[in-house]
XYZ file of C-alpha atoms in Angstrom:
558
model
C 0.000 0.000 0.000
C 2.302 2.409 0.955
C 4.588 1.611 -2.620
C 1.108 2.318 -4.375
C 0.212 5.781 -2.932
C 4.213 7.077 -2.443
C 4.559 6.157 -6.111
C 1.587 8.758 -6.959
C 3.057 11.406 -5.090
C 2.006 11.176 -1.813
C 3.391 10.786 1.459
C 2.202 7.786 3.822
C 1.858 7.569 7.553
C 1.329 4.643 9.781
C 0.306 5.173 13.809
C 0.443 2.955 15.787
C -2.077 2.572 18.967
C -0.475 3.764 22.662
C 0.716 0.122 23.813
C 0.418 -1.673 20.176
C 3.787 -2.666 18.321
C 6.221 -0.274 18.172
C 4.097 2.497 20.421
C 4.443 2.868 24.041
C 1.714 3.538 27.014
C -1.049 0.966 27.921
C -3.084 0.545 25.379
C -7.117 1.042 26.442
C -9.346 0.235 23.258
C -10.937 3.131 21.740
C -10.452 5.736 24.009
C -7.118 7.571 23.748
C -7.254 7.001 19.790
C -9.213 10.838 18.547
C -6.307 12.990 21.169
C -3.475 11.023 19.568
C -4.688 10.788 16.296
C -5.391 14.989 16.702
C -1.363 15.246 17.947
C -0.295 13.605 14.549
C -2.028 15.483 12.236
C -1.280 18.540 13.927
C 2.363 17.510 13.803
C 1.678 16.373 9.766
C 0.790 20.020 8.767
C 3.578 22.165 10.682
C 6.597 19.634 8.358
C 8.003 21.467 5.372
C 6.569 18.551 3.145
C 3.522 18.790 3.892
C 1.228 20.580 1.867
C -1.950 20.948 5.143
C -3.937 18.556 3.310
C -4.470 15.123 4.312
C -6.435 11.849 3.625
C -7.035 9.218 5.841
C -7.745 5.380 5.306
C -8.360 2.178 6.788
C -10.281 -0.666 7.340
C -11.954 -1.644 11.240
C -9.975 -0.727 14.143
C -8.060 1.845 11.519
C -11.556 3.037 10.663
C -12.365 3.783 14.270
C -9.489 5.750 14.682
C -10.302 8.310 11.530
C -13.979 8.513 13.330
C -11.667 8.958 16.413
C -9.694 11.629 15.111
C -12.743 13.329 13.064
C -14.746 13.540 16.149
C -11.583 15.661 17.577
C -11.695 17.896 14.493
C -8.138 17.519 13.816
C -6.826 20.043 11.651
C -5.645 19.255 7.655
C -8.463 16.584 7.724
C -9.825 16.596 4.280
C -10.669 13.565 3.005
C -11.445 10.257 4.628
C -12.141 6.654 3.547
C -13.668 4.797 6.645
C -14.344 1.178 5.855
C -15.934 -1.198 8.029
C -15.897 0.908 11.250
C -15.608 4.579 12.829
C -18.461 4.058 14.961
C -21.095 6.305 15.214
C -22.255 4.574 18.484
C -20.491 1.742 20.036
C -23.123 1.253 22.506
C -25.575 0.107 19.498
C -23.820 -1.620 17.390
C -19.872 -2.537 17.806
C -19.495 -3.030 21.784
C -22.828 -3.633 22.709
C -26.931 -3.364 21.061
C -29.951 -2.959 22.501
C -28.373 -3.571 26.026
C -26.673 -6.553 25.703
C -22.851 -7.526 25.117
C -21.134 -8.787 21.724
C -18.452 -11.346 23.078
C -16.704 -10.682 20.230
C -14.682 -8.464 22.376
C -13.244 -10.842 24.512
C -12.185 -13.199 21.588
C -10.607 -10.000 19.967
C -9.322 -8.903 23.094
C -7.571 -12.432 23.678
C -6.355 -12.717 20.180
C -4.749 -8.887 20.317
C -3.241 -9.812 23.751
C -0.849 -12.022 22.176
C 0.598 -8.925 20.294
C 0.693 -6.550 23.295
C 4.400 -5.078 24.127
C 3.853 -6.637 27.537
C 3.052 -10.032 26.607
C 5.691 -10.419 24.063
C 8.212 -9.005 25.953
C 7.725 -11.889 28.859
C 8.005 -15.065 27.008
C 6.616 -17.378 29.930
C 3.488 -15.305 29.687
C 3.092 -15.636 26.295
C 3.381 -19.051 26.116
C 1.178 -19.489 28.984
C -1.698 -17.512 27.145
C -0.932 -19.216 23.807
C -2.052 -22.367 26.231
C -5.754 -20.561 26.840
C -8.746 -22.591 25.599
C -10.585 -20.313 24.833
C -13.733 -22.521 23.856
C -13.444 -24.383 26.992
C -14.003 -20.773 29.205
C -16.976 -19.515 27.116
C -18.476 -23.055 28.034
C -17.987 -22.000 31.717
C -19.334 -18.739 31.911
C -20.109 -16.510 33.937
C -16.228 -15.227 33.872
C -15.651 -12.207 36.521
C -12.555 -9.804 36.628
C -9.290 -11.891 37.877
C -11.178 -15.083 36.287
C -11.394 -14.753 32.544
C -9.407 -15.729 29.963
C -7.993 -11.955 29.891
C -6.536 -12.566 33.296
C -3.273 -12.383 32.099
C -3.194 -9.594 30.552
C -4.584 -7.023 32.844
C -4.939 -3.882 30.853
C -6.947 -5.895 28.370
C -9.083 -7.630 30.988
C -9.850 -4.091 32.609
C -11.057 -2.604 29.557
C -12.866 -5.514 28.587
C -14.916 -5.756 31.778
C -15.330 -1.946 32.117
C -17.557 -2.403 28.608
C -18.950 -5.009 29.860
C -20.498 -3.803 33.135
C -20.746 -0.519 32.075
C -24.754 -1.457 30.944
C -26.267 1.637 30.634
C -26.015 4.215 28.204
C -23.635 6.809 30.552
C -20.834 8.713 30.425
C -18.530 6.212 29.269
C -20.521 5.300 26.062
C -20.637 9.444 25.316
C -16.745 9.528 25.059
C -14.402 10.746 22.281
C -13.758 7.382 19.811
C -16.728 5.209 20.285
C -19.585 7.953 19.969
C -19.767 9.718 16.902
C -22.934 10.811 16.858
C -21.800 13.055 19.887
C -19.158 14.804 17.866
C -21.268 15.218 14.755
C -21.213 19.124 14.656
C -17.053 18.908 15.157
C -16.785 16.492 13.197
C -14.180 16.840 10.177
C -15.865 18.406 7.050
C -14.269 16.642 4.670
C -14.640 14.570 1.598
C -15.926 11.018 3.135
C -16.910 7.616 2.404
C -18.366 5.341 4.645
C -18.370 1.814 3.428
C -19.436 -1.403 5.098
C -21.715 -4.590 4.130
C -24.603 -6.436 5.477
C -22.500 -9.385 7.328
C -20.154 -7.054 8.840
C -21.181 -5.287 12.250
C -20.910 -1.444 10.873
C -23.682 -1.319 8.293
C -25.714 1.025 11.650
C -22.685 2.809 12.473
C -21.849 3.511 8.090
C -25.325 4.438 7.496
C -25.823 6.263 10.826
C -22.844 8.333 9.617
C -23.910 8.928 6.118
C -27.189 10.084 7.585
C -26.065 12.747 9.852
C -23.039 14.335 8.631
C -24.168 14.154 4.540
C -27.052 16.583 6.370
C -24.292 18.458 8.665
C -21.584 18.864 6.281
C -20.374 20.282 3.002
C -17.510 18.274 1.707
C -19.193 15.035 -0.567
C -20.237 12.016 1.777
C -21.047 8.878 0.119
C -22.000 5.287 1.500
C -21.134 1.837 0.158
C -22.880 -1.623 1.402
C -22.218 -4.848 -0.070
C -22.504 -8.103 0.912
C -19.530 -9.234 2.699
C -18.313 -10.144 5.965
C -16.229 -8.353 7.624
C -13.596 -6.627 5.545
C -13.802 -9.518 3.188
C -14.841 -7.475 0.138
C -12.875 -9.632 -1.941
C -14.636 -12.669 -1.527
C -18.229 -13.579 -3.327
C -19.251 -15.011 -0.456
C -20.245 -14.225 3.299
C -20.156 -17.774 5.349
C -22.108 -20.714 3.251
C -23.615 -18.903 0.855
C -22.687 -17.446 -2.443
C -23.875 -13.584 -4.299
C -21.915 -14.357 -7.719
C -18.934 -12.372 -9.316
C -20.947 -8.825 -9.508
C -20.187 -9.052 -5.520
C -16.720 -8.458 -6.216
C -14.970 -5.758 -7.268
C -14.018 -5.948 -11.510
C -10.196 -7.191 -11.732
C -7.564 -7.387 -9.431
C -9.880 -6.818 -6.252
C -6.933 -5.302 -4.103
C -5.659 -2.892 -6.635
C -8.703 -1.855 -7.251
C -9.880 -0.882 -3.883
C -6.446 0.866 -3.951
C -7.388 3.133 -7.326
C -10.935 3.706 -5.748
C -9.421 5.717 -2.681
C -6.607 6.319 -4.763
C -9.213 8.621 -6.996
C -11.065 9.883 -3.935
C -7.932 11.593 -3.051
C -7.060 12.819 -5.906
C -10.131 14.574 -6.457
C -9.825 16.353 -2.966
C -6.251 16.452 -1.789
C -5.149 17.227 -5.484
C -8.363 18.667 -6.849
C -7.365 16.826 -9.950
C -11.277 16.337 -11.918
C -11.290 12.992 -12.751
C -15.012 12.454 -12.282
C -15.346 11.081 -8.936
C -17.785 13.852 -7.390
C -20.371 12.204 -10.072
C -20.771 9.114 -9.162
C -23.578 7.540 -7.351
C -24.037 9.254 -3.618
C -25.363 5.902 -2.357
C -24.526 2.207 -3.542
C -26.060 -0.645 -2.582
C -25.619 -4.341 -3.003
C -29.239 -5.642 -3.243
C -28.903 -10.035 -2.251
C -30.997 -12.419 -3.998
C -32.416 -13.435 -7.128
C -29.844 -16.760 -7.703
C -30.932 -20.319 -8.079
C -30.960 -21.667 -4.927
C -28.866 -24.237 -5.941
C -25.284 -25.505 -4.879
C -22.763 -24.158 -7.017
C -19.497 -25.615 -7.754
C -17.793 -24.637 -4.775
C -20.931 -26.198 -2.707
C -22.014 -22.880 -1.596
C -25.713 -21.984 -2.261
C -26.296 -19.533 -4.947
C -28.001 -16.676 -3.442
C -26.936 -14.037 -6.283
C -27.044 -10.133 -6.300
C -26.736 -6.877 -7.891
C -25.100 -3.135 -7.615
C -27.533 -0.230 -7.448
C -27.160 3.050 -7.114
C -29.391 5.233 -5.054
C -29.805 8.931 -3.922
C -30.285 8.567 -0.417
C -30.241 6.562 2.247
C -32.886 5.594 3.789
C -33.800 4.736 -0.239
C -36.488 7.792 -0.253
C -39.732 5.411 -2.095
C -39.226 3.368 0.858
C -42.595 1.568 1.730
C -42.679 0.838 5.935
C -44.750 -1.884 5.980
C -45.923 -3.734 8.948
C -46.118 -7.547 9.357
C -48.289 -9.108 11.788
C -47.333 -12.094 13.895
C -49.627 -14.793 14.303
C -50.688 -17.361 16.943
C -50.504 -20.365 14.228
C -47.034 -18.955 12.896
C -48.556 -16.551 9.974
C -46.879 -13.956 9.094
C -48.903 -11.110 7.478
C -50.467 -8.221 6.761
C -53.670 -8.197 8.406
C -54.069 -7.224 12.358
C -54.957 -10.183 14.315
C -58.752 -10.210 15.272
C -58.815 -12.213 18.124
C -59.226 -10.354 22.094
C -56.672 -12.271 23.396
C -53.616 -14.726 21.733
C -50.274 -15.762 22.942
C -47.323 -17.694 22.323
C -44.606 -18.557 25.569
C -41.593 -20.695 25.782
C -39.032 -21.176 28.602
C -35.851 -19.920 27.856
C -32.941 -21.162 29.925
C -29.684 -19.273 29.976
C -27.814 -22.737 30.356
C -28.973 -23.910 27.133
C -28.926 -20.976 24.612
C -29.830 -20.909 21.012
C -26.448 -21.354 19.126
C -25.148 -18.489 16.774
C -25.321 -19.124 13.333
C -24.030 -17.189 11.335
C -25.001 -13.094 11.245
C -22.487 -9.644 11.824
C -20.047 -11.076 13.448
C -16.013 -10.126 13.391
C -13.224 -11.274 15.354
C -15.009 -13.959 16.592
C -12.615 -17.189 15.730
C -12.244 -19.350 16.766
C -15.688 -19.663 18.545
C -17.859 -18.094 16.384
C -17.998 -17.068 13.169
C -20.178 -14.197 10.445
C -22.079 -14.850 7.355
C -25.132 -16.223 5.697
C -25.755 -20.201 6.420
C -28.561 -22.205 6.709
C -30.407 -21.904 10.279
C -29.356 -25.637 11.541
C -27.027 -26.273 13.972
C -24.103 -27.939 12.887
C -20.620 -29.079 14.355
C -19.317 -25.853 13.281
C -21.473 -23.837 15.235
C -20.458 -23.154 19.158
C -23.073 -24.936 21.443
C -24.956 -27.109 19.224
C -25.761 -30.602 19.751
C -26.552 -33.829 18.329
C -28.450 -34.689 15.691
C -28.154 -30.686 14.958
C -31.875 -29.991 14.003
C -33.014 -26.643 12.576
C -33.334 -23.924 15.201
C -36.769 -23.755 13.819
C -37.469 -26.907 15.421
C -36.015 -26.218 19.159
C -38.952 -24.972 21.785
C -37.692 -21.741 22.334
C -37.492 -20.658 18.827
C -41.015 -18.850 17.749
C -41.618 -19.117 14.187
C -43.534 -16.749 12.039
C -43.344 -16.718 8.137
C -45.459 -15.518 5.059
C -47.009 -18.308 2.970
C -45.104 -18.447 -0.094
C -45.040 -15.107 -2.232
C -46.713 -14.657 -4.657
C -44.063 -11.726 -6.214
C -40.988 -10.902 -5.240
C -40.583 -8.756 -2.719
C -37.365 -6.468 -2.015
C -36.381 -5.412 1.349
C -33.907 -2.765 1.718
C -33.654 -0.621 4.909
C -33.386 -0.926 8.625
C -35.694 -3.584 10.671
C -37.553 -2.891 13.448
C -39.560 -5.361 15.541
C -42.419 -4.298 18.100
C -43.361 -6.794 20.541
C -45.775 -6.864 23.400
C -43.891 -8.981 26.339
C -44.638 -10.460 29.952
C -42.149 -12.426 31.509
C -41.709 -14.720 35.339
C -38.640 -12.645 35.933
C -37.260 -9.583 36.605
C -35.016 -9.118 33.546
C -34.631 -11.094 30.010
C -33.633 -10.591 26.627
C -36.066 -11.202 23.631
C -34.096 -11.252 19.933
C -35.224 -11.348 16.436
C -33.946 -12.603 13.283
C -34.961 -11.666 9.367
C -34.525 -14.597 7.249
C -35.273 -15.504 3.255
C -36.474 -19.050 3.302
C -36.053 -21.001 0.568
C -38.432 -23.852 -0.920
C -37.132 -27.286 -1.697
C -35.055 -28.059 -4.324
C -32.437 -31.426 -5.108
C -29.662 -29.699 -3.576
C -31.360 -28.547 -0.311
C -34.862 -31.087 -0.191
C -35.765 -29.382 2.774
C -35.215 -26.114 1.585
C -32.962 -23.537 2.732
C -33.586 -20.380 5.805
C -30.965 -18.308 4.999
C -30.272 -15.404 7.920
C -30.292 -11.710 6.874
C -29.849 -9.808 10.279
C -30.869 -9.656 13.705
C -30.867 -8.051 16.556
C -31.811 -8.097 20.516
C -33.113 -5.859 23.299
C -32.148 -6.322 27.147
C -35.605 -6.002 28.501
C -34.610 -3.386 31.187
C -33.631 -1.209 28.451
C -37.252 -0.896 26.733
C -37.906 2.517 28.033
C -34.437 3.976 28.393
C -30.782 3.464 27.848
C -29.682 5.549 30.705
C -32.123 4.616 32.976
C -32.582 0.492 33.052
C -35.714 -0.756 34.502
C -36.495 -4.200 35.994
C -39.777 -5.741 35.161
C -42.857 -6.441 37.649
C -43.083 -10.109 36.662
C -46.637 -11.006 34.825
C -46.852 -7.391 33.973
C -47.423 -6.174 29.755
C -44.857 -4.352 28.290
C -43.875 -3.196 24.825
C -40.845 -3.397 23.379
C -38.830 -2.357 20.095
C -35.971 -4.640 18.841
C -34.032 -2.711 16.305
C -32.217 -4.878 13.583
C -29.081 -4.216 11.420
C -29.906 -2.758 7.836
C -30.090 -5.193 4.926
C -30.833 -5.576 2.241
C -32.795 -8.664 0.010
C -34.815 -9.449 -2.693
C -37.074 -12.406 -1.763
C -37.924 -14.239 -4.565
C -41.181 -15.257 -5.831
C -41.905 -18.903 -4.414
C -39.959 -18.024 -0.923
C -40.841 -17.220 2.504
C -40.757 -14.084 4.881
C -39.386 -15.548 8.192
C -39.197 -13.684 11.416
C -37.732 -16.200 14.305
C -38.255 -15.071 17.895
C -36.358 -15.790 20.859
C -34.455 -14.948 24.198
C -30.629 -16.107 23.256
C -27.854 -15.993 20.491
C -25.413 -17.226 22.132
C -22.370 -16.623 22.372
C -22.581 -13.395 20.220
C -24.262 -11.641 22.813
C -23.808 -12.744 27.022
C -26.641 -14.408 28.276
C -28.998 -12.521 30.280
C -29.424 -14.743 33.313
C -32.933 -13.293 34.300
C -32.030 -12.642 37.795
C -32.072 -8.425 37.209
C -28.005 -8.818 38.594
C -25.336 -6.496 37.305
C -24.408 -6.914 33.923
C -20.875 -8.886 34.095
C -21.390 -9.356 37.507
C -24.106 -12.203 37.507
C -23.524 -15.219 39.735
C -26.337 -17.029 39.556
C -29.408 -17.718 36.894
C -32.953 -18.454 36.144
C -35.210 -19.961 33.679
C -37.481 -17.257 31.951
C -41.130 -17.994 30.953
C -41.692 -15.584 28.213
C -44.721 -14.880 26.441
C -45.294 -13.036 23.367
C -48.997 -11.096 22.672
C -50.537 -11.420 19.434
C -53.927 -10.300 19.835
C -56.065 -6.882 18.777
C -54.735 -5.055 21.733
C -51.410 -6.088 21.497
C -50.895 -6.391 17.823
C -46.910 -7.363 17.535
C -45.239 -7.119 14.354
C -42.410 -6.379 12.115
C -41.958 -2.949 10.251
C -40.093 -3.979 7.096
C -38.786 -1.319 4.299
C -39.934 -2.525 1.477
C -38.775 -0.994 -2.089
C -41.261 -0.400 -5.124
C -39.996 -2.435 -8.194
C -37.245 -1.038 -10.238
C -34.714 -2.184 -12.860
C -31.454 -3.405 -11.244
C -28.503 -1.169 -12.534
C -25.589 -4.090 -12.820
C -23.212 -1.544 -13.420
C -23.782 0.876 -10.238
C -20.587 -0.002 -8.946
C -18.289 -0.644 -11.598
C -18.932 2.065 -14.512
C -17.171 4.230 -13.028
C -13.182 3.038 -13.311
């Protein structure tokens, strides 16, 4: 990278984080990053080379640091190409969402120990964490400071824990480098694109961004969502399933991402007019329309196209709500009955497995991406004879009858459910998926997961303010999804699935109303779901008028 950019005349600097390779201090994740990344380019513009104009680039943590830095307004900021990251609020989508924890941090935090100055300058410690099952301690939860698999490496431990009991939305979430949407009116006007895709877990914080500061700010912002996992935008596929060769970029995928920011910084730290300020504002991957079928790599052909758009939300958007049913219907039509429900026990000692979803950093005990809802060896935490999740009692199944048309969905998700519980405290979740009918290569069809999402039941009236439940009691709740985005082809299925675990990308909430990270003991939950006149739960869904599919959104253009 830094052969390709000095070659075109510019210069390139690296940082590292405080406590990170060749950079002393204790490293604490997130939060020194925007003052430090300020003190560099400060530093950039006062050298005799340097012209006061600069770009920054990155992918993940190195996008977080330009959102870091941005929210800091540090000076000679012009143009910025955040991918995958830069979050615009790590307590909804990054760290934590709707309340609960992603556990992704602690296998990141484990796997980034191991290249800490402090562990690698003690080799007996090293080896001695290199020794850490980590599978074997998220099967003995609940882990406690001085008793995790961080426990060697006590700067990461503390920061670790301090997300994880910090529950509420307080002071800590508000600070510099994890909340951007506190900075917004600071925030660096410059040339930016915020990129991310639907299996990654910054699609919220990329379109959250876009949102406010394309309203706030004068320099161009543009947003990019495809279809990958995590920083994997070189690959056609995101975990078992396949979106075809459009879902890559034309060519050499690597120098190609290179000439895309390479042109982005031209036009704006060169002001050389090659076109780019022309080009689609919004671009969007749109899943769906394939075969269904295995293709020759064994993945299933889910297929896929570029589109460009004007906006985002896409401004036709149609928010439509689905009803949930007491025999499983999904629909469009209120139920018309006085009083329907549907329970199930949910015990935190036997969790619904993740499979699949936005998921990073999670190896080697869970892993991102589209796959069929069945438990499988590969998943942490299922078992034997690994049925569909559809099938286990505390999944709640809802789904359209076959459609008649196809149907695109293209937008956020939000669910609205009316709740009691036995306890004090519980989580409920919700996933979108596209199901797919039988065919010879899947003969019981195929329920391919879109996004989810989850709401820590003390959190249904405020994020500041928890509040346990009076057990028996009515409550309504709002369980806000990633965005995606899907066309659901004639002959398939709507599917909304309904539960109180995803284990282990989020903790388990142990229904006891204990401290978050703290918990020491735990309960089984009764929960029960209203689906009646009065309580009419459903699903708002954006749904997008038909249009022609523009192949060539994302690639005309270089």
């Amino acid at each position: 990278m830094a052969a390709f950019f000095v070659r075109r005349g510019y210069v390139l600097i690296y940082q590292d984080c405080r406590g990170r390779y060749q950079s002393e201090g204790a490293f604490v994740k997130y939060l020194s990053d925007g003052t430090d990344g300020y003190d560099t380019c400060a530093w950039i513009v006062q050298q005799a080379w340097s012209n006061g104009r600069i770009g920054t680039m990155g992918l993940s943590y190195a996008a977080h640091t330009q959102g870091a830095l941005a929210s800091a307004n540090a000076p000679g900021v012009k143009a910025m190409y955040l991918d995958a990251g830069g979050f615009s609020n790590a307590y909804q989508g990054g760290i934590r969402q709707g309340g609960a924890f992603e556990l992704k941090q602690a296998t990141w935090a484990y796997s980034e120990a191991l290249e800490s100055l402090k562990v690698r300058q003690d080799p007996a410690k090293l080896a001695a964490m290199k020794a850490v099952d980590i599978k074997d301690w998220f099967r003995h939860m609940p882990w406690h400071r001085g008793a995790s698999p961080l426990s060697m490496s006590p700067e990461y431990e503390e920061y670790f824990f301090d997300q994880w009991e910090h529950g509420a939305f307080d002071g800590y979430w508000k600070q510099q480098g994890i909340y951007g949407a506190g900075f917004y009116d600071q925030y660096s006007d410059a040339a930016m694109v915020h990129m991310s895709s639907w299996y990654d877990p910054y699609p919220r914080t990329a379109t959250e961004n876009y949102m406010a500061l394309s309203r706030r700010k004068q320099g161009p912002v543009r947003l990019i969502l495809g279809p990958w996992t995590h920083g994997d935008r070189q690959l056609t596929y995101a975990g078992d399933v396949d979106f075809g060769p459009r879902a890559i970029f034309d060519g050499n995928v690597e120098t190609d991402f290179l000439a895309m920011r390479l042109r982005w910084f031209d036009r704006w730290l060169k002001e050389i007019k090659n076109g780019v300020d022309t080009e689609p504002t919004v671009r969007l991957f749109i899943m769906g329309g394939g075969s269904g079928r295995k293709n020759p790599e064994g993945r299933m052909d889910h297929g896929g196209r570029w589109r460009a758009e004007k906006d985002w939300p896409i401004p036709d958007t149609r928010w439509t709500p689905y009803y949930f049913h007491r025999n499983g219907l999904l629909s469009h039509d209120k139920p018309d009955v006085s009083s329907n429900w549907r329970e199930y026990d949910y015990d935190p000692r036997n969790p619904v497995p993740t499979i699949g979803g936005s998921i990073t950093s999670g190896k080697p005990v869970m892993v991102g991406g589209a796959f069929d809802q069945r438990e499988g060896p590969q998943f942490f935490g299922s078992k034997a004879p690994y049925l569909p999740l559809a099938e286990r009692h505390d999944v709640l199944v809802f789904q359209t009858p076959p459609l008649l048309e196809d149907v695109e969905v293209t937008g956020p998700i939000t669910v609205h459910l009316w709740i009691s519980s036995n306890c004090l405290d519980t989580d409920f979740t919700a996933k979108l998926i596209d199901v797919y009918p039988p065919n010879p290569d899947y003969p019981n069809g195929y329920a391919m997961n879109l996004t989810d999402g989850i709401l820590r039941v003390r959190y249904r009236d405020s994020w500041e303010k928890p509040a346990l439940m009076t057990p028996g009691k009515i409550y309504l709740i709002s369980i806000d999804a990633f965005p995606t985005s899907n066309l659901f082809q004639r002959g398939h299925r709507i599917r909304i699935d309904i539960s109180s675990s995803n284990f282990p990308h989020f903790d388990l909430n142990p229904n006891t109303g204990e401290p978050e990270g703290r918990a020491l003991a735990a309960k089984v939950a009764t929960n029960r779901i209203y689906l009646n006149d009065t309580y009419p739960s459903h699903v708002v869904l954006a749904i997008i008028p038909p249009r022609k599919l523009n192949s060539q959104a994302f690639r005309s253009q270089h």
